[in-house]
Amino acid sequence: MPSLDTRGIIAAAQLGGYVLIAAASLYLTIRYALRRDAGWLFMFIFSATRVAGGALIVAGELMKNPSEDLFLASYIMFHAGLAVLLLSTLGFLGLAGQNAYSEYLHTTRMFRAMAIFMLIAMGLAIAGGILGSHIAPAQAHIGDILRKTAAALYGALYLVLFVIHLRCWGDRYELRSHRRRLLGGVLLALPFLGARVAYEILAAWSSSDLFGLEPASNKTLADFQPITGKWILFLVLGFVCEFVVAVMYMVFSTVLARSRSGRL
């Protein structure tokens, strides 16, 4: 009878942990009907990708003859899902700045431009995962380039997000106390998000293929491959950092960010 290996156990933990976040974010998305920016909507989508990715890994490892497509889909979602977490960050920055910097035209345009580039990074990550797989084996080189381009774009977007966040603090005195706490919550989450983005960049250069069958010649760099590298790095930088960011966003946006009247 097949059993779960270390990464299968991590996938099971991912599945269980994100089910709760997905349920809570879906409830808040429906309750506020997108009147509070899209932070909760993107958090739901992100959580759903992590639930699906964990379920695919668990299912694949428990099957006697699993399809390669199960693992391929999960691995692609791992890299593409980071774009949704960045979109969620942007959404919560918008939520914190309601009735203040979020109402400025230049801020709205900047947020929209950021969102477009985040979607582009997601598309590159998906295409890079498909090209070079059994679906398009002859396009391995192009797939490698696309994955590295997506990772580099994630890094650039994170740096811009960090700068935007610092600029948001310039309007802190125009924000109510509960919105400042939400902005502070995003600040606390940014180092963990930065660690996850750094891991994504290192993972892109750790192997020339998605499955890690052709690792980098540098042993240290190869250790950052999510599949064939060291599982402890994947656990801490790939799973824990993301989960901490998601939990912080949910806590500060629903509990600590409540006004005294009980309304957001």
XYZ file of N, CA and C in Angstrom:
792
model
N 0.852 -1.199 0.000
C 0.000 0.000 0.000
C 0.885 1.246 0.000
N 0.741 2.128 -0.993
C 1.557 3.346 -1.040
C 1.367 4.196 0.208
N 2.394 4.913 0.588
C 2.329 5.788 1.756
C 2.944 7.136 1.409
N 2.741 8.109 2.263
C 3.243 9.451 2.023
C 4.707 9.558 2.434
N 5.510 10.192 1.580
C 6.873 10.498 1.971
C 6.885 11.855 2.673
N 8.062 12.406 2.903
C 8.155 13.670 3.646
C 7.387 14.796 2.964
N 7.559 14.915 1.651
C 6.849 15.976 0.948
C 5.352 15.695 0.876
N 4.982 14.440 0.896
C 3.564 14.108 0.944
C 2.943 14.512 2.268
N 3.692 14.351 3.350
C 3.206 14.776 4.670
C 3.064 16.297 4.720
N 4.042 17.001 4.132
C 3.948 18.465 4.065
C 2.726 18.879 3.251
N 2.470 18.157 2.154
C 1.305 18.453 1.319
C 0.010 18.230 2.089
N -0.035 17.193 2.914
C -1.222 16.922 3.719
C -1.441 18.046 4.733
N -0.349 18.517 5.358
C -0.448 19.633 6.296
C -0.912 20.898 5.578
N -0.402 21.108 4.378
C -0.825 22.253 3.562
C -2.316 22.174 3.257
N -2.764 21.017 2.881
C -4.178 20.803 2.570
C -5.055 21.138 3.771
N -4.683 20.620 4.946
C -5.486 20.860 6.134
C -5.456 22.306 6.584
N -4.281 22.939 6.531
C -4.164 24.310 7.006
C -4.896 25.316 6.142
N -4.827 25.150 4.850
C -5.426 26.146 3.957
C -6.930 25.965 3.774
N -7.467 24.826 4.164
C -8.920 24.659 4.095
C -9.604 25.693 4.977
N -9.070 25.909 6.159
C -9.656 26.872 7.095
C -9.542 28.298 6.564
N -8.377 28.626 6.016
C -8.188 29.972 5.470
C -9.092 30.194 4.262
N -9.229 29.172 3.428
C -10.098 29.290 2.255
C -11.545 29.517 2.665
N -11.998 28.795 3.683
C -13.376 28.932 4.148
C -13.621 30.331 4.718
N -12.685 30.814 5.543
C -12.850 32.135 6.157
C -12.804 33.243 5.111
N -11.861 33.163 4.173
C -11.742 34.205 3.156
C -12.932 34.192 2.199
N -13.475 33.005 1.896
C -14.660 32.931 1.044
C -15.855 33.572 1.739
N -16.003 33.309 3.029
C -17.107 33.913 3.789
C -17.007 35.433 3.761
N -15.810 35.974 3.993
C -15.642 37.427 4.026
C -15.823 38.042 2.636
N -15.387 37.322 1.607
C -15.576 37.808 0.240
C -17.060 37.929 -0.084
N -17.828 36.918 0.276
C -19.274 36.944 0.020
C -19.966 37.990 0.887
N -19.556 38.064 2.140
C -20.208 38.992 3.076
C -20.072 40.433 2.619
N -18.875 40.818 2.187
C -18.648 42.212 1.806
C -18.793 42.453 0.316
N -19.059 41.395 -0.434
C -19.384 41.516 -1.866
C -18.404 42.411 -2.616
N -17.102 42.227 -2.303
C -16.017 42.959 -2.955
C -16.072 44.468 -2.717
N -16.815 44.886 -1.659
C -16.841 46.307 -1.363
C -15.594 46.744 -0.599
N -14.774 45.797 -0.163
C -13.585 46.113 0.624
C -12.310 45.717 -0.122
N -12.253 46.079 -1.376
C -11.123 45.685 -2.229
C -11.095 44.173 -2.383
N -10.036 43.666 -3.000
C -10.046 42.256 -3.393
C -9.086 41.404 -2.571
N -8.647 41.888 -1.419
C -7.714 41.130 -0.599
C -8.231 39.770 -0.220
N -9.470 39.691 0.256
C -10.040 38.408 0.668
C -10.326 37.507 -0.530
N -10.728 38.102 -1.644
C -10.977 37.299 -2.844
C -9.691 36.617 -3.298
N -8.602 37.381 -3.378
C -7.335 36.791 -3.795
C -6.809 35.816 -2.747
N -7.090 36.087 -1.467
C -6.678 35.134 -0.440
C -7.436 33.819 -0.587
N -8.702 33.896 -0.958
C -9.465 32.676 -1.197
C -8.898 31.906 -2.386
N -8.597 32.621 -3.472
C -8.047 31.961 -4.658
C -6.693 31.333 -4.321
N -5.855 32.077 -3.592
C -4.557 31.543 -3.209
C -4.709 30.292 -2.340
N -5.584 30.361 -1.345
C -5.804 29.213 -0.463
C -6.344 28.023 -1.249
N -7.220 28.302 -2.196
C -7.788 27.221 -3.007
C -6.704 26.534 -3.836
N -5.740 27.309 -4.355
C -4.652 26.697 -5.118
C -3.787 25.816 -4.221
N -3.579 26.258 -2.981
C -2.764 25.463 -2.063
C -3.518 24.210 -1.600
N -4.814 24.315 -1.420
C -5.616 23.138 -1.085
C -5.564 22.133 -2.233
N -5.763 22.634 -3.457
C -5.740 21.757 -4.627
C -4.363 21.138 -4.822
N -3.313 21.948 -4.665
C -1.963 21.433 -4.839
C -1.624 20.355 -3.824
N -2.003 20.580 -2.567
C -1.758 19.574 -1.547
C -2.546 18.301 -1.808
N -3.786 18.463 -2.243
C -4.635 17.295 -2.521
C -4.076 16.466 -3.672
N -3.542 17.122 -4.690
C -2.985 16.403 -5.835
C -1.749 15.591 -5.445
N -0.899 16.185 -4.605
C 0.292 15.458 -4.162
C -0.093 14.253 -3.312
N -1.005 14.467 -2.385
C -1.444 13.363 -1.521
C -2.076 12.254 -2.357
N -2.946 12.648 -3.282
C -3.599 11.654 -4.135
C -2.585 10.906 -4.984
N -1.617 11.638 -5.542
C -0.613 11.013 -6.391
C 0.258 10.026 -5.635
N 0.600 10.349 -4.387
C 1.468 9.457 -3.616
C 0.720 8.253 -3.058
N -0.592 8.364 -2.931
C -1.364 7.246 -2.394
C -1.869 6.306 -3.487
N -1.710 6.729 -4.752
C -2.113 5.868 -5.869
C -0.990 4.900 -6.229
N -1.356 3.736 -6.729
C -0.347 2.759 -7.154
C 0.290 3.171 -8.480
N -0.497 3.685 -9.394
C 0.012 4.119 -10.690
C -0.493 5.536 -10.989
N 0.061 6.526 -10.298
C -0.447 7.891 -10.472
C -0.063 8.478 -11.821
N -0.867 9.390 -12.281
C -0.575 10.101 -13.520
C 0.437 11.208 -13.244
N 1.336 11.401 -14.167
C 2.334 12.473 -14.032
C 1.667 13.838 -14.004
N 0.484 13.919 -14.602
C -0.232 15.192 -14.646
C -0.610 15.689 -13.256
N -0.860 14.777 -12.311
C -1.194 15.175 -10.944
C -0.058 15.994 -10.334
N 1.153 15.480 -10.447
C 2.309 16.158 -9.879
C 2.650 17.422 -10.668
N 2.520 17.358 -11.982
C 2.815 18.527 -12.810
C 1.904 19.688 -12.442
N 0.615 19.424 -12.305
C -0.335 20.478 -11.956
C -0.015 21.073 -10.589
N 0.324 20.214 -9.632
C 0.645 20.695 -8.294
C 1.899 21.545 -8.295
N 2.935 21.126 -9.000
C 4.186 21.876 -9.030
C 4.002 23.225 -9.718
N 3.197 23.248 -10.775
C 2.936 24.512 -11.462
C 2.173 25.469 -10.549
N 1.188 24.943 -9.814
C 0.419 25.792 -8.907
C 1.275 26.353 -7.783
N 2.300 25.591 -7.368
C 3.185 26.086 -6.324
C 3.864 27.371 -6.761
N 4.351 27.407 -7.990
C 5.059 28.589 -8.479
C 4.083 29.691 -8.917
N 3.023 29.322 -9.611
C 2.072 30.328 -10.096
C 1.274 30.943 -8.955
N 1.043 30.175 -7.883
C 0.250 30.675 -6.766
C 0.878 31.844 -6.047
N 2.200 31.993 -6.155
C 2.863 33.123 -5.501
C 2.335 34.448 -6.033
N 1.981 34.486 -7.310
C 1.427 35.713 -7.892
C 0.121 36.087 -7.210
N -0.681 35.106 -6.855
C -1.964 35.382 -6.193
C -1.727 35.906 -4.782
N -0.704 35.400 -4.106
C -0.380 35.917 -2.777
C 0.076 37.373 -2.863
N 0.813 37.707 -3.907
C 1.208 39.103 -4.122
C -0.008 39.971 -4.422
N -0.941 39.438 -5.194
C -2.185 40.171 -5.471
C -2.973 40.388 -4.196
N -2.980 39.391 -3.323
C -3.667 39.526 -2.042
C -3.023 40.628 -1.206
N -1.694 40.688 -1.217
C -0.980 41.752 -0.503
C -1.413 43.114 -1.009
N -1.495 43.241 -2.315
C -1.936 44.496 -2.925
C -3.356 44.826 -2.493
N -4.225 43.799 -2.435
C -5.601 44.016 -2.022
C -5.712 44.493 -0.591
N -4.910 43.944 0.308
C -4.973 44.359 1.707
C -4.362 45.740 1.917
N -3.380 46.109 1.103
C -2.881 47.480 1.144
C -3.986 48.458 0.733
N -4.766 48.046 -0.265
C -5.894 48.869 -0.682
C -6.954 48.971 0.388
N -7.208 47.872 1.093
C -8.188 47.864 2.178
C -7.748 48.781 3.306
N -6.465 48.751 3.648
C -5.958 49.607 4.718
C -6.080 51.084 4.357
N -5.979 51.400 3.072
C -5.976 52.794 2.661
C -7.306 53.347 2.210
N -8.397 52.640 2.482
C -9.711 53.154 2.076
C -9.986 54.489 2.756
N -10.562 55.397 1.990
C -10.862 56.769 2.436
C -9.592 57.589 2.647
N -8.469 57.090 2.149
C -7.210 57.824 2.238
C -6.447 57.624 0.931
N -5.253 57.031 0.984
C -4.423 56.931 -0.215
C -5.031 56.055 -1.300
N -5.920 55.118 -0.931
C -6.539 54.255 -1.939
C -7.483 55.015 -2.854
N -7.891 56.207 -2.437
C -8.819 57.009 -3.239
C -8.096 57.891 -4.246
N -6.770 57.989 -4.149
C -6.023 58.834 -5.063
C -5.932 58.165 -6.432
N -6.040 58.955 -7.480
C -6.017 58.415 -8.838
C -4.672 57.758 -9.151
N -3.575 58.372 -8.730
C -2.268 57.807 -9.051
C -2.043 56.485 -8.317
N -2.626 56.361 -7.109
C -2.518 55.103 -6.372
C -3.307 54.003 -7.071
N -4.502 54.339 -7.521
C -5.334 53.371 -8.231
C -4.643 52.873 -9.487
N -4.059 53.782 -10.241
C -3.359 53.405 -11.468
C -2.141 52.532 -11.151
N -1.430 52.889 -10.086
C -0.247 52.122 -9.709
C -0.628 50.705 -9.287
N -1.701 50.581 -8.505
C -2.164 49.263 -8.068
C -2.601 48.416 -9.259
N -3.279 49.032 -10.209
C -3.730 48.289 -11.389
C -2.551 47.830 -12.229
N -1.552 48.679 -12.388
C -0.360 48.297 -13.148
C 0.362 47.140 -12.468
N 0.455 47.213 -11.142
C 1.085 46.127 -10.393
C 0.327 44.819 -10.590
N -0.983 44.899 -10.537
C -1.804 43.696 -10.703
C -1.588 43.070 -12.079
N -1.461 43.899 -13.099
C -1.234 43.389 -14.460
C 0.087 42.636 -14.526
N 1.134 43.208 -13.950
C 2.441 42.550 -13.982
C 2.434 41.267 -13.149
N 1.666 41.235 -12.089
C 1.557 40.013 -11.291
C 0.880 38.905 -12.092
N -0.122 39.264 -12.868
C -0.786 38.280 -13.720
C 0.148 37.808 -14.835
N 0.980 38.721 -15.339
C 1.963 38.331 -16.350
C 2.950 37.324 -15.760
N 3.411 37.580 -14.526
C 4.332 36.654 -13.865
C 3.685 35.288 -13.680
N 2.403 35.277 -13.333
C 1.685 34.017 -13.181
C 1.630 33.262 -14.509
N 1.326 33.982 -15.579
C 1.260 33.350 -16.890
C 2.598 32.767 -17.311
N 3.680 33.487 -17.020
C 5.013 32.993 -17.355
C 5.346 31.732 -16.562
N 4.950 31.722 -15.271
C 5.214 30.554 -14.430
C 4.446 29.333 -14.926
N 3.206 29.544 -15.337
C 2.400 28.424 -15.844
C 2.971 27.894 -17.151
N 3.264 28.817 -18.071
C 3.823 28.403 -19.363
C 5.177 27.723 -19.179
N 5.993 28.264 -18.272
C 7.302 27.679 -18.020
C 7.221 26.291 -17.437
N 6.160 26.031 -16.670
C 5.976 24.704 -16.100
C 5.518 23.691 -17.135
N 4.719 24.131 -18.067
C 4.195 23.232 -19.097
C 5.258 22.896 -20.135
N 5.974 23.938 -20.591
C 7.007 23.720 -21.614
C 8.189 22.962 -20.998
N 8.554 21.890 -21.610
C 9.620 21.050 -21.100
C 9.118 19.825 -20.370
N 7.813 19.809 -20.057
C 7.214 18.635 -19.435
C 6.867 17.616 -20.529
N 6.169 16.555 -20.147
C 5.784 15.551 -21.142
C 4.781 16.107 -22.142
N 4.183 17.241 -21.819
C 3.230 17.868 -22.739
C 3.962 18.507 -23.916
N 5.087 19.152 -23.626
C 5.888 19.793 -24.683
C 7.365 19.590 -24.381
N 7.867 18.359 -24.513
C 9.253 18.052 -24.124
C 10.311 18.773 -24.947
N 9.981 19.141 -26.161
C 10.972 19.784 -27.025
C 11.201 21.253 -26.672
N 10.371 21.794 -25.801
C 10.459 23.214 -25.455
C 11.076 23.433 -24.075
N 11.939 22.509 -23.639
C 12.510 22.580 -22.288
C 13.309 23.865 -22.075
N 14.088 24.262 -23.058
C 14.923 25.466 -22.905
C 14.063 26.709 -22.740
N 13.002 26.799 -23.542
C 12.106 27.951 -23.438
C 11.411 27.947 -22.081
N 10.995 26.760 -21.634
C 10.353 26.661 -20.336
C 11.266 27.129 -19.221
N 12.532 26.768 -19.284
C 13.509 27.195 -18.280
C 13.635 28.713 -18.271
N 13.693 29.314 -19.440
C 13.792 30.779 -19.535
C 12.554 31.446 -18.944
N 11.378 30.906 -19.245
C 10.139 31.500 -18.755
C 10.044 31.400 -17.231
N 10.462 30.267 -16.678
C 10.419 30.111 -15.222
C 11.358 31.101 -14.533
N 12.535 31.277 -15.097
C 13.483 32.226 -14.519
C 13.000 33.663 -14.680
N 12.369 33.947 -15.809
C 11.813 35.286 -16.024
C 10.705 35.572 -15.023
N 9.845 34.580 -14.793
C 8.764 34.745 -13.821
C 9.325 34.991 -12.425
N 10.356 34.228 -12.043
C 10.958 34.389 -10.721
C 11.585 35.774 -10.564
N 12.281 36.230 -11.608
C 12.887 37.567 -11.562
C 11.811 38.645 -11.457
N 10.705 38.450 -12.158
C 9.606 39.404 -12.098
C 8.977 39.407 -10.709
N 8.850 38.233 -10.086
C 8.358 38.172 -8.706
C 9.237 39.011 -7.788
N 10.555 38.886 -7.971
C 11.478 39.652 -7.141
C 11.305 41.145 -7.330
N 11.187 41.581 -8.584
C 11.003 43.002 -8.869
C 9.683 43.508 -8.297
N 8.626 42.715 -8.437
C 7.317 43.112 -7.917
C 7.328 43.225 -6.401
N 8.057 42.322 -5.744
C 8.148 42.401 -4.281
C 8.834 43.702 -3.851
N 9.909 44.055 -4.533
C 10.621 45.287 -4.193
C 9.726 46.511 -4.390
N 8.958 46.510 -5.471
C 8.038 47.627 -5.719
C 6.944 47.651 -4.649
N 6.436 46.473 -4.280
C 5.434 46.393 -3.215
C 5.975 46.964 -1.915
N 7.218 46.650 -1.618
C 7.832 47.143 -0.390
C 7.904 48.667 -0.400
N 8.311 49.232 -1.538
C 8.389 50.691 -1.663
C 7.000 51.313 -1.560
N 6.015 50.691 -2.209
C 4.637 51.190 -2.124
C 4.156 51.184 -0.682
N 4.479 50.106 0.032
C 4.068 50.015 1.433
C 4.673 51.147 2.259
N 5.938 51.466 2.027
C 6.571 52.570 2.751
C 5.890 53.897 2.428
N 5.501 54.070 1.175
C 4.801 55.294 0.792
C 3.426 55.380 1.449
N 2.797 54.221 1.644
C 1.484 54.205 2.307
C 1.576 54.732 3.732
N 2.700 54.484 4.396
C 2.866 54.972 5.769
C 2.915 56.493 5.825
N 3.205 57.124 4.692
C 3.214 58.582 4.663
C 1.840 59.170 4.933
N 0.779 58.391 4.689
C -0.597 58.850 4.930
C -1.181 58.229 6.196
N -0.322 57.733 7.085
C -0.823 57.011 8.259
C -1.698 57.868 9.165
N -1.430 59.169 9.203
C -2.223 60.019 10.095
C -3.623 60.274 9.551
N -3.834 59.954 8.281
C -5.174 60.082 7.696
C -5.991 58.810 7.882
N -5.346 57.745 8.390
C -6.014 56.461 8.569
C -6.547 56.326 9.981
N -7.673 55.633 10.112
C -8.156 55.287 11.439
C -7.234 54.246 12.059
N -7.306 54.145 13.378
C -6.360 53.290 14.095
C -6.427 51.834 13.624
N -7.647 51.327 13.345
C -7.748 49.927 12.941
C -7.166 49.699 11.547
N -7.192 50.733 10.709
C -6.588 50.599 9.384
C -5.065 50.690 9.485
N -4.570 51.490 10.417
C -3.129 51.522 10.642
C -2.636 50.174 11.158
N -3.451 49.507 11.968
C -3.051 48.187 12.452
C -2.977 47.183 11.304
N -3.897 47.294 10.353
C -3.847 46.419 9.185
C -2.595 46.705 8.366
N -2.274 47.985 8.200
C -1.058 48.352 7.483
C 0.169 47.812 8.216
N 0.115 47.852 9.552
C 1.201 47.282 10.332
C 1.278 45.770 10.180
N 0.126 45.128 10.045
C 0.106 43.685 9.833
C 0.777 43.302 8.526
N 0.542 44.096 7.492
C 1.203 43.850 6.207
C 2.711 44.022 6.355
N 3.105 45.026 7.146
C 4.534 45.252 7.386
C 5.176 44.039 8.055
N 4.500 43.456 9.040
C 5.035 42.280 9.727
C 5.134 41.068 8.795
N 4.214 41.009 7.834
C 4.192 39.864 6.913
C 5.223 39.981 5.793
N 5.655 41.201 5.490
C 6.543 41.413 4.345
C 7.875 40.647 4.437
N 8.527 40.547 5.596
C 9.767 39.747 5.639
C 9.541 38.280 5.274
N 8.436 37.704 5.728
C 8.128 36.309 5.393
C 7.819 36.183 3.904
N 7.091 37.162 3.365
C 6.813 37.159 1.929
C 8.106 37.312 1.140
N 9.007 38.153 1.640
C 10.299 38.328 0.982
C 11.114 37.052 0.970
N 11.067 36.292 2.078
C 11.780 35.013 2.138
C 11.211 34.031 1.130
N 9.878 34.046 0.973
C 9.234 33.156 -0.004
C 9.617 33.548 -1.424
N 9.669 34.841 -1.709
C 10.063 35.303 -3.041
C 11.523 34.939 -3.317
N 12.380 35.105 -2.311
C 13.788 34.734 -2.469
C 13.923 33.246 -2.764
N 13.119 32.424 -2.081
C 13.148 30.989 -2.337
C 12.705 30.683 -3.761
N 11.712 31.425 -4.243
C 11.234 31.231 -5.613
C 12.343 31.519 -6.620
N 13.100 32.574 -6.370
C 14.190 32.932 -7.274
C 15.278 31.859 -7.251
N 15.658 31.432 -6.055
C 16.680 30.392 -5.939
C 16.205 29.083 -6.561
N 14.919 28.783 -6.385
C 14.368 27.546 -6.956
C 14.417 27.572 -8.480
N 14.198 28.743 -9.064
C 14.211 28.850 -10.527
C 15.590 28.549 -11.096
N 16.631 28.884 -10.345
C 17.997 28.641 -10.816
C 18.590 27.356 -10.243
N 17.806 26.621 -9.462
C 18.320 25.395 -8.840
C 18.318 24.209 -9.790
N 17.565 24.315 -10.874
C 17.454 23.221 -11.829
C 16.985 23.773 -13.162
N 17.360 23.119 -14.227
C 16.940 23.564 -15.557
C 15.594 22.979 -15.959
N 15.003 22.150 -15.086
C 13.679 21.600 -15.367
C 12.818 21.700 -14.124
N 11.512 21.612 -14.309
C 10.567 21.792 -13.214
C 10.671 20.695 -12.169
N 10.944 19.472 -12.576
C 10.954 18.330 -11.671
C 12.291 18.146 -10.951
N 13.270 18.958 -11.264
C 14.554 18.852 -10.588
C 15.400 17.690 -11.031
N 15.159 17.167 -12.222
C 15.932 16.029 -12.726
C 17.294 16.458 -13.257
N 17.441 17.758 -13.551
C 18.713 18.298 -14.023
C 19.128 19.448 -13.107
N 19.583 19.116 -11.897
C 19.916 20.153 -10.914
C 21.116 20.983 -11.314
N 21.236 22.144 -10.679
C 22.371 23.026 -10.956
C 23.667 22.371 -10.490
N 24.770 22.734 -11.124
C 26.062 22.173 -10.751
C 26.491 22.609 -9.356
N 25.989 23.772 -8.933
C 26.272 24.264 -7.585
C 25.399 23.504 -6.587
N 26.035 22.726 -5.708
C 25.284 21.873 -4.777
C 24.394 22.691 -3.856
N 24.898 23.815 -3.361
C 24.102 24.658 -2.463
C 22.858 25.170 -3.162
N 23.017 25.616 -4.397
C 21.875 26.116 -5.163
C 20.888 24.996 -5.460
N 21.387 23.803 -5.768
C 20.516 22.662 -6.064
C 19.664 22.265 -4.864
N 20.139 22.579 -3.650
C 19.376 22.247 -2.448
C 18.056 23.008 -2.365
N 17.933 24.092 -3.115
C 16.716 24.903 -3.082
C 15.660 24.417 -4.073
N 15.940 23.340 -4.778
C 14.933 22.782 -5.688
C 13.779 22.225 -4.860
N 12.545 22.656 -5.104
C 11.414 22.244 -4.260
C 11.138 20.750 -4.221
N 11.530 20.018 -5.267
C 11.184 18.597 -5.349
C 12.345 17.703 -4.955
N 13.498 17.960 -5.543
C 14.654 17.094 -5.292
C 15.659 17.702 -4.329
N 15.434 18.947 -3.901
C 16.342 19.592 -2.968
C 16.047 19.190 -1.530
N 16.576 19.939 -0.584
C 16.376 19.636 0.824
C 14.951 19.972 1.244
N 14.284 18.993 1.836
C 12.884 19.191 2.196
C 12.715 20.229 3.297
N 13.720 20.409 4.159
C 13.588 21.381 5.235
C 13.537 22.805 4.687
N 14.268 23.056 3.596
C 14.213 24.371 2.955
C 12.856 24.601 2.323
N 12.335 23.571 1.694
C 10.998 23.674 1.103
C 9.945 23.896 2.187
N 10.086 23.188 3.306
C 9.119 23.327 4.402
C 9.118 24.739 4.962
N 10.303 25.250 5.278
C 10.397 26.554 5.931
C 10.136 27.704 4.970
N 10.838 27.702 3.832
C 10.749 28.829 2.904
C 9.591 28.721 1.922
N 9.175 27.498 1.629
C 8.105 27.322 0.661
C 6.729 27.223 1.276
N 6.629 26.537 2.428
C 5.320 26.321 3.041
C 5.073 27.237 4.233
N 5.973 27.218 5.207
C 5.749 27.964 6.443
C 5.660 29.466 6.184
N 6.573 30.003 5.388
C 6.561 31.451 5.125
C 5.247 31.891 4.489
N 4.777 31.133 3.514
C 3.492 31.459 2.883
C 2.356 31.394 3.887
N 2.356 30.352 4.699
C 1.263 30.157 5.645
C 1.244 31.261 6.694
N 2.415 31.674 7.153
C 2.494 32.774 8.121
C 1.932 34.058 7.517
N 2.284 34.336 6.270
C 1.773 35.527 5.585
C 0.249 35.467 5.491
N -0.292 34.323 5.077
C -1.741 34.176 4.932
C -2.450 34.352 6.267
N -1.919 33.748 7.323
C -2.536 33.861 8.647
C -2.488 35.312 9.127
N -1.364 35.988 8.937
C -1.244 37.386 9.358
C -2.257 38.263 8.639
N -2.391 38.068 7.337
C -3.349 38.872 6.584
C -4.771 38.654 7.103
N -5.119 37.404 7.365
C -6.470 37.113 7.834
C -6.709 37.675 9.230
N -5.731 37.525 10.106
C -5.889 38.018 11.484
C -6.015 39.533 11.505
N -5.088 40.218 10.847
C -5.101 41.678 10.903
C -6.251 42.282 10.113
N -6.767 41.585 9.126
C -7.862 42.142 8.327
C -9.235 41.844 8.919
N -9.330 40.898 9.832
C -10.648 40.535 10.367
C -10.781 40.742 11.864
N -9.697 40.601 12.615
C -9.774 40.726 14.070
C -9.163 42.030 14.544
N -7.867 42.209 14.290
C -7.177 43.395 14.771
C -7.550 44.642 13.992
N -8.082 44.479 12.800
C -8.429 45.641 11.973
C -9.882 46.052 12.124
N -10.573 45.499 13.106
C -11.970 45.891 13.310
C -12.039 47.199 14.080
N -12.961 48.019 13.677
C -13.184 49.257 14.411
C -13.993 48.952 15.669
N -14.104 49.905 16.548
C -14.829 49.694 17.788
C -16.304 49.392 17.549
N -16.796 49.844 16.442
C -18.208 49.598 16.139
C -18.438 48.194 15.640
N -17.320 47.440 15.388
C -17.454 46.064 14.908
C -17.544 45.965 13.412
N -17.383 47.095 12.718
C -17.429 47.064 11.260
C -16.055 47.410 10.710
N -15.758 46.853 9.554
C -14.465 47.150 8.939
C -14.484 48.560 8.339
